[in-house]
PDB file of C-alpha atoms in Angstrom:
ATOM      1  CA  ALA R   1     104.142  66.564  82.111  1.00  0.00           C
ATOM      2  CA  VAL R   2     102.361  69.805  82.977  1.00  0.00           C
ATOM      3  CA  GLY R   3     103.957  69.874  86.456  1.00  0.00           C
ATOM      4  CA  LEU R   4     107.438  69.345  85.033  1.00  0.00           C
ATOM      5  CA  THR R   5     106.780  72.055  82.471  1.00  0.00           C
ATOM      6  CA  PHE R   6     105.766  74.495  85.219  1.00  0.00           C
ATOM      7  CA  ALA R   7     108.910  73.607  87.166  1.00  0.00           C
ATOM      8  CA  SER R   8     111.177  73.930  84.120  1.00  0.00           C
ATOM      9  CA  PHE R   9     110.395  77.652  83.866  1.00  0.00           C
ATOM     10  CA  GLY R  10     111.590  78.296  87.409  1.00  0.00           C
ATOM     11  CA  SER R  11     115.106  78.190  88.770  1.00  0.00           C
ATOM     12  CA  GLY R  12     117.294  75.217  89.591  1.00  0.00           C
ATOM     13  CA  PHE R  13     118.126  71.950  87.870  1.00  0.00           C
ATOM     14  CA  LEU R  14     114.971  71.789  85.750  1.00  0.00           C
ATOM     15  CA  SER R  15     115.581  75.233  84.243  1.00  0.00           C
ATOM     16  CA  ASN R  16     119.089  74.397  82.977  1.00  0.00           C
ATOM     17  CA  PRO R  17     119.129  74.628  79.173  1.00  0.00           C
ATOM     18  CA  PRO R  18     119.392  70.936  78.275  1.00  0.00           C
ATOM     19  CA  VAL R  19     116.919  69.665  80.874  1.00  0.00           C
ATOM     20  CA  GLY R  20     114.495  72.599  80.762  1.00  0.00           C
ATOM     21  CA  SER R  21     114.462  72.666  76.957  1.00  0.00           C
ATOM     22  CA  PHE R  22     113.885  68.922  76.831  1.00  0.00           C
ATOM     23  CA  ILE R  23     110.927  69.234  79.194  1.00  0.00           C
ATOM     24  CA  ARG R  24     109.407  72.224  77.373  1.00  0.00           C
ATOM     25  CA  PHE R  25     109.842  70.674  73.913  1.00  0.00           C
ATOM     26  CA  GLY R  26     108.602  67.367  75.280  1.00  0.00           C
ATOM     27  CA  PHE R  27     105.491  69.111  76.574  1.00  0.00           C
ATOM     28  CA  CYS R  28     104.840  70.677  73.159  1.00  0.00           C
ATOM     29  CA  PHE R  29     105.404  67.303  71.475  1.00  0.00           C
ATOM     30  CA  ALA R  30     102.978  65.712  73.948  1.00  0.00           C
ATOM     31  CA  LEU R  31     100.421  68.426  73.083  1.00  0.00           C
ATOM     32  CA  GLY R  32     100.667  67.368  69.449  1.00  0.00           C
ATOM     33  CA  MET R  33     100.213  63.708  70.361  1.00  0.00           C
ATOM     34  CA  VAL R  34      97.167  64.491  72.492  1.00  0.00           C
ATOM     35  CA  ALA R  35      95.671  66.664  69.732  1.00  0.00           C
ATOM     36  CA  TYR R  36      96.162  63.845  67.236  1.00  0.00           C
ATOM     37  CA  LYS R  37      94.724  61.204  69.567  1.00  0.00           C
ATOM     38  CA  PHE R  38      91.594  63.265  70.256  1.00  0.00           C
ATOM     39  CA  ARG R  39      91.298  64.881  66.801  1.00  0.00           C
ATOM     40  CA  ALA R  40      87.779  63.502  66.319  1.00  0.00           C
ATOM     41  CA  ILE R  41      86.411  65.309  69.379  1.00  0.00           C
ATOM     42  CA  ILE R  42      88.470  68.517  69.400  1.00  0.00           C
ATOM     43  CA  THR R  43      86.366  71.343  68.018  1.00  0.00           C
ATOM     44  CA  LEU R  44      88.371  74.007  66.205  1.00  0.00           C
ATOM     45  CA  ARG R  45      86.945  77.512  66.550  1.00  0.00           C
ATOM     46  CA  TRP R  46      88.528  80.941  66.259  1.00  0.00           C
ATOM     47  CA  SER R  47      86.585  82.119  69.313  1.00  0.00           C
ATOM     48  CA  VAL R  48      88.173  79.398  71.465  1.00  0.00           C
ATOM     49  CA  ALA R  49      91.620  80.231  70.069  1.00  0.00           C
ATOM     50  CA  GLY R  50      91.082  83.903  70.932  1.00  0.00           C
ATOM     51  CA  GLY R  51      89.912  83.015  74.425  1.00  0.00           C
ATOM     52  CA  LEU R  52      92.936  80.788  75.036  1.00  0.00           C
ATOM     53  CA  LEU R  53      95.296  83.498  73.781  1.00  0.00           C
ATOM     54  CA  ALA R  54      93.600  86.074  76.011  1.00  0.00           C
ATOM     55  CA  LEU R  55      93.993  83.730  78.973  1.00  0.00           C
ATOM     56  CA  ALA R  56      97.672  83.256  78.144  1.00  0.00           C
ATOM     57  CA  PHE R  57      98.184  87.046  78.157  1.00  0.00           C
ATOM     58  CA  LEU R  58      96.346  87.331  81.481  1.00  0.00           C
ATOM     59  CA  VAL R  59      98.652  84.826  83.187  1.00  0.00           C
ATOM     60  CA  ASN R  60     101.780  86.036  81.353  1.00  0.00           C
ATOM     61  CA  GLY R  61     104.884  86.240  83.517  1.00  0.00           C
ATOM     62  CA  THR R  62     103.991  83.203  85.585  1.00  0.00           C
ATOM     63  CA  PRO R  63     104.849  79.556  84.978  1.00  0.00           C
ATOM     64  CA  ALA R  64     101.158  79.098  84.110  1.00  0.00           C
ATOM     65  CA  GLY R  65     101.600  81.717  81.398  1.00  0.00           C
ATOM     66  CA  ASN R  66     104.251  79.656  79.660  1.00  0.00           C
ATOM     67  CA  VAL R  67     102.045  76.573  79.643  1.00  0.00           C
ATOM     68  CA  ALA R  68      99.029  78.654  78.568  1.00  0.00           C
ATOM     69  CA  PHE R  69     101.001  80.153  75.667  1.00  0.00           C
ATOM     70  CA  ALA R  70     102.109  76.695  74.521  1.00  0.00           C
ATOM     71  CA  VAL R  71      98.551  75.352  74.627  1.00  0.00           C
ATOM     72  CA  SER R  72      96.933  78.434  73.071  1.00  0.00           C
ATOM     73  CA  PHE R  73      99.447  78.741  70.221  1.00  0.00           C
ATOM     74  CA  ALA R  74      99.179  75.018  69.490  1.00  0.00           C
ATOM     75  CA  TYR R  75      95.378  75.307  69.353  1.00  0.00           C
ATOM     76  CA  ALA R  76      95.544  78.478  67.233  1.00  0.00           C
ATOM     77  CA  ALA R  77      97.923  76.720  64.805  1.00  0.00           C
ATOM     78  CA  LEU R  78      95.416  73.867  64.442  1.00  0.00           C
ATOM     79  CA  VAL R  79      92.575  76.317  63.823  1.00  0.00           C
ATOM     80  CA  LEU R  80      94.621  78.243  61.263  1.00  0.00           C
ATOM     81  CA  GLY R  81      95.726  75.026  59.565  1.00  0.00           C
ATOM     82  CA  SER R  82      92.134  73.821  59.224  1.00  0.00           C
ATOM     83  CA  THR R  83      90.823  77.141  57.888  1.00  0.00           C
ATOM     84  CA  ARG R  84      90.045  77.163  54.175  1.00  0.00           C
ATOM     85  CA  ILE R  85      91.217  80.367  52.524  1.00  0.00           C
ATOM     86  CA  PRO R  86      90.280  80.162  48.814  1.00  0.00           C
ATOM     87  CA  ARG R  87      93.455  81.674  47.309  1.00  0.00           C
ATOM     88  CA  VAL R  88      95.711  79.756  49.688  1.00  0.00           C
ATOM     89  CA  THR R  89      93.822  76.500  49.045  1.00  0.00           C
ATOM     90  CA  GLN R  90      94.093  77.061  45.288  1.00  0.00           C
ATOM     91  CA  PHE R  91      97.861  77.626  45.624  1.00  0.00           C
ATOM     92  CA  THR R  92      98.496  74.698  47.975  1.00  0.00           C
ATOM     93  CA  SER R  93      96.513  72.278  45.801  1.00  0.00           C
ATOM     94  CA  ARG R  94      99.226  72.703  43.129  1.00  0.00           C
ATOM     95  CA  THR R  95     102.292  73.429  45.257  1.00  0.00           C
ATOM     96  CA  ASP R  96     103.607  71.815  48.443  1.00  0.00           C
ATOM     97  CA  LEU R  97     106.378  73.877  50.020  1.00  0.00           C
ATOM     98  CA  SER R  98     106.106  72.265  53.457  1.00  0.00           C
ATOM     99  CA  PHE R  99     109.066  69.888  53.116  1.00  0.00           C
ATOM    100  CA  GLY R 100     111.329  72.606  51.696  1.00  0.00           C
ATOM    101  CA  LEU R 101     110.324  74.990  54.486  1.00  0.00           C
ATOM    102  CA  TYR R 102     111.049  72.269  57.035  1.00  0.00           C
ATOM    103  CA  ILE R 103     114.439  71.378  55.548  1.00  0.00           C
ATOM    104  CA  TYR R 104     115.766  74.860  54.776  1.00  0.00           C
ATOM    105  CA  ALA R 105     114.354  77.066  57.564  1.00  0.00           C
ATOM    106  CA  ARG R 106     116.875  76.418  60.338  1.00  0.00           C
ATOM    107  CA  PRO R 107     120.056  76.538  58.216  1.00  0.00           C
ATOM    108  CA  ILE R 108     118.905  79.742  56.530  1.00  0.00           C
ATOM    109  CA  GLN R 109     117.948  81.343  59.864  1.00  0.00           C
ATOM    110  CA  GLN R 110     121.394  80.501  61.214  1.00  0.00           C
ATOM    111  CA  LEU R 111     123.078  81.847  58.077  1.00  0.00           C
ATOM    112  CA  VAL R 112     121.142  85.130  58.318  1.00  0.00           C
ATOM    113  CA  LEU R 113     122.030  85.413  62.000  1.00  0.00           C
ATOM    114  CA  VAL R 114     125.737  84.824  61.324  1.00  0.00           C
ATOM    115  CA  SER R 115     125.753  87.152  58.288  1.00  0.00           C
ATOM    116  CA  ALA R 116     123.737  90.047  59.729  1.00  0.00           C
ATOM    117  CA  GLY R 117     124.755  89.649  63.346  1.00  0.00           C
ATOM    118  CA  PRO R 118     122.580  89.765  66.440  1.00  0.00           C
ATOM    119  CA  ALA R 119     122.129  93.550  66.210  1.00  0.00           C
ATOM    120  CA  ILE R 120     119.266  93.377  63.683  1.00  0.00           C
ATOM    121  CA  PRO R 121     115.740  93.363  65.117  1.00  0.00           C
ATOM    122  CA  VAL R 122     114.046  89.973  65.373  1.00  0.00           C
ATOM    123  CA  TRP R 123     111.306  90.910  62.904  1.00  0.00           C
ATOM    124  CA  VAL R 124     113.917  91.869  60.271  1.00  0.00           C
ATOM    125  CA  HIS R 125     115.753  88.588  60.857  1.00  0.00           C
ATOM    126  CA  LEU R 126     112.511  86.600  60.518  1.00  0.00           C
ATOM    127  CA  THR R 127     111.438  88.501  57.395  1.00  0.00           C
ATOM    128  CA  ILE R 128     114.775  87.982  55.628  1.00  0.00           C
ATOM    129  CA  SER R 129     114.861  84.322  56.690  1.00  0.00           C
ATOM    130  CA  LEU R 130     111.280  83.711  55.544  1.00  0.00           C
ATOM    131  CA  VAL R 131     111.805  85.253  52.104  1.00  0.00           C
ATOM    132  CA  ILE R 132     115.017  83.294  51.470  1.00  0.00           C
ATOM    133  CA  THR R 133     113.502  80.065  52.845  1.00  0.00           C
ATOM    134  CA  LEU R 134     110.422  80.455  50.624  1.00  0.00           C
ATOM    135  CA  LEU R 135     112.706  80.935  47.620  1.00  0.00           C
ATOM    136  CA  PHE R 136     114.685  77.761  48.433  1.00  0.00           C
ATOM    137  CA  ALA R 137     111.507  75.779  49.190  1.00  0.00           C
ATOM    138  CA  THR R 138     109.975  76.859  45.861  1.00  0.00           C
ATOM    139  CA  LEU R 139     113.119  75.883  43.950  1.00  0.00           C
ATOM    140  CA  SER R 140     113.221  72.567  45.800  1.00  0.00           C
ATOM    141  CA  TRP R 141     109.562  71.884  44.948  1.00  0.00           C
ATOM    142  CA  ARG R 142     109.898  72.740  41.263  1.00  0.00           C
ATOM    143  CA  LEU R 143     113.334  71.215  40.576  1.00  0.00           C
ATOM    144  CA  VAL R 144     113.448  68.176  42.895  1.00  0.00           C
ATOM    145  CA  GLU R 145     110.262  67.190  44.722  1.00  0.00           C
ATOM    146  CA  LYS R 146     107.615  67.575  42.005  1.00  0.00           C
ATOM    147  CA  PRO R 147     109.703  65.764  39.345  1.00  0.00           C
ATOM    148  CA  ALA R 148     110.495  62.994  41.842  1.00  0.00           C
ATOM    149  CA  LEU R 149     106.827  62.588  42.744  1.00  0.00           C
ATOM    150  CA  SER R 150     105.914  62.324  39.052  1.00  0.00           C
ATOM    151  CA  LEU R 151     108.149  59.232  38.855  1.00  0.00           C
ATOM    152  CA  LYS R 152     105.974  57.553  41.474  1.00  0.00           C
ATOM    153  CA  SER R 153     103.147  56.865  39.022  1.00  0.00           C
ATOM    154  CA  ARG R 154     105.587  55.470  36.431  1.00  0.00           C
ATOM    155  CA  LEU R 155     107.192  53.164  38.995  1.00  0.00           C
ATOM    156  CA  LYS R 156     103.787  51.961  40.166  1.00  0.00           C
ATOM    157  CA  ARG R 157     102.701  51.196  36.590  1.00  0.00           C
ATOM    158  CA  SER R 158     105.839  49.188  35.906  1.00  0.00           C
ATOM    159  CA  ALA R 159     105.399  47.242  39.165  1.00  0.00           C
ATOM    160  CA  ASP R 160     101.791  46.464  38.209  1.00  0.00           C
ATOM    161  CA  ASN R 161     102.863  45.164  34.784  1.00  0.00           C
ATOM    162  CA  PRO R 162     105.347  42.286  35.264  1.00  0.00           C
ATOM    163  CA  ALA R 163     105.976  42.017  31.522  1.00  0.00           C
ATOM    164  CA  SER R 164     107.606  45.448  31.575  1.00  0.00           C
ATOM    165  CA  ASN R 165     110.023  44.329  34.302  1.00  0.00           C
ATOM    166  CA  ARG R 166     111.750  41.758  32.061  1.00  0.00           C
ATOM    167  CA  VAL R 167     115.141  42.528  30.670  1.00  0.00           C
ATOM    168  CA  PRO R 168     115.028  42.708  26.852  1.00  0.00           C
ATOM    169  CA  GLY R 169     116.185  39.429  25.279  1.00  0.00           C
ATOM    170  CA  SER R 170     115.716  37.419  28.468  1.00  0.00           C
ATOM    171  CA  VAL R 171     113.722  34.216  28.555  1.00  0.00           C
ATOM    172  CA  PRO R 172     111.069  33.896  31.265  1.00  0.00           C
ATOM    173  CA  ASN R 173     111.688  31.246  33.918  1.00  0.00           C
ATOM    174  CA  ARG R 174     109.581  28.152  33.413  1.00  0.00           C
ATOM    175  CA  VAL R 175     109.631  25.438  36.017  1.00  0.00           C
TER     176      VAL R 175
END
């Protein structure tokens, strides 16, 4: 996988958009699988993340740089995701915007790109997209997801109590 990833950043058949993208995304997906498989022994430290990012910058511009960036950003994302930040933890214990961010991010990014055009700087595009996506994710959480999740406990209670599942006026089956 690493060899194919190196080759996909070069020229030729492997660098064509469908094949090269498939290999690069496949490599990143494989990184996630490996991280999950070895989650018990992977130590997450900011110092290691910084070292990996520094290494990626040192080998930037080479096929090794692309692989190093993928590995270092994946590791840094794991470190950031496992870091407890009190205000963030307090917010995320009551609110889960992850599904809304996942669902709405790409369509909103595309809409901003089509509306504003490619002339706007990338950071402006990302900022506008992030703000709008957060708004949609928050609305989705408050109006759809949280109410739907509250039904889960009611459904579980009714499944646990067979008497509540009977239709009013019906006679139980006796064999």
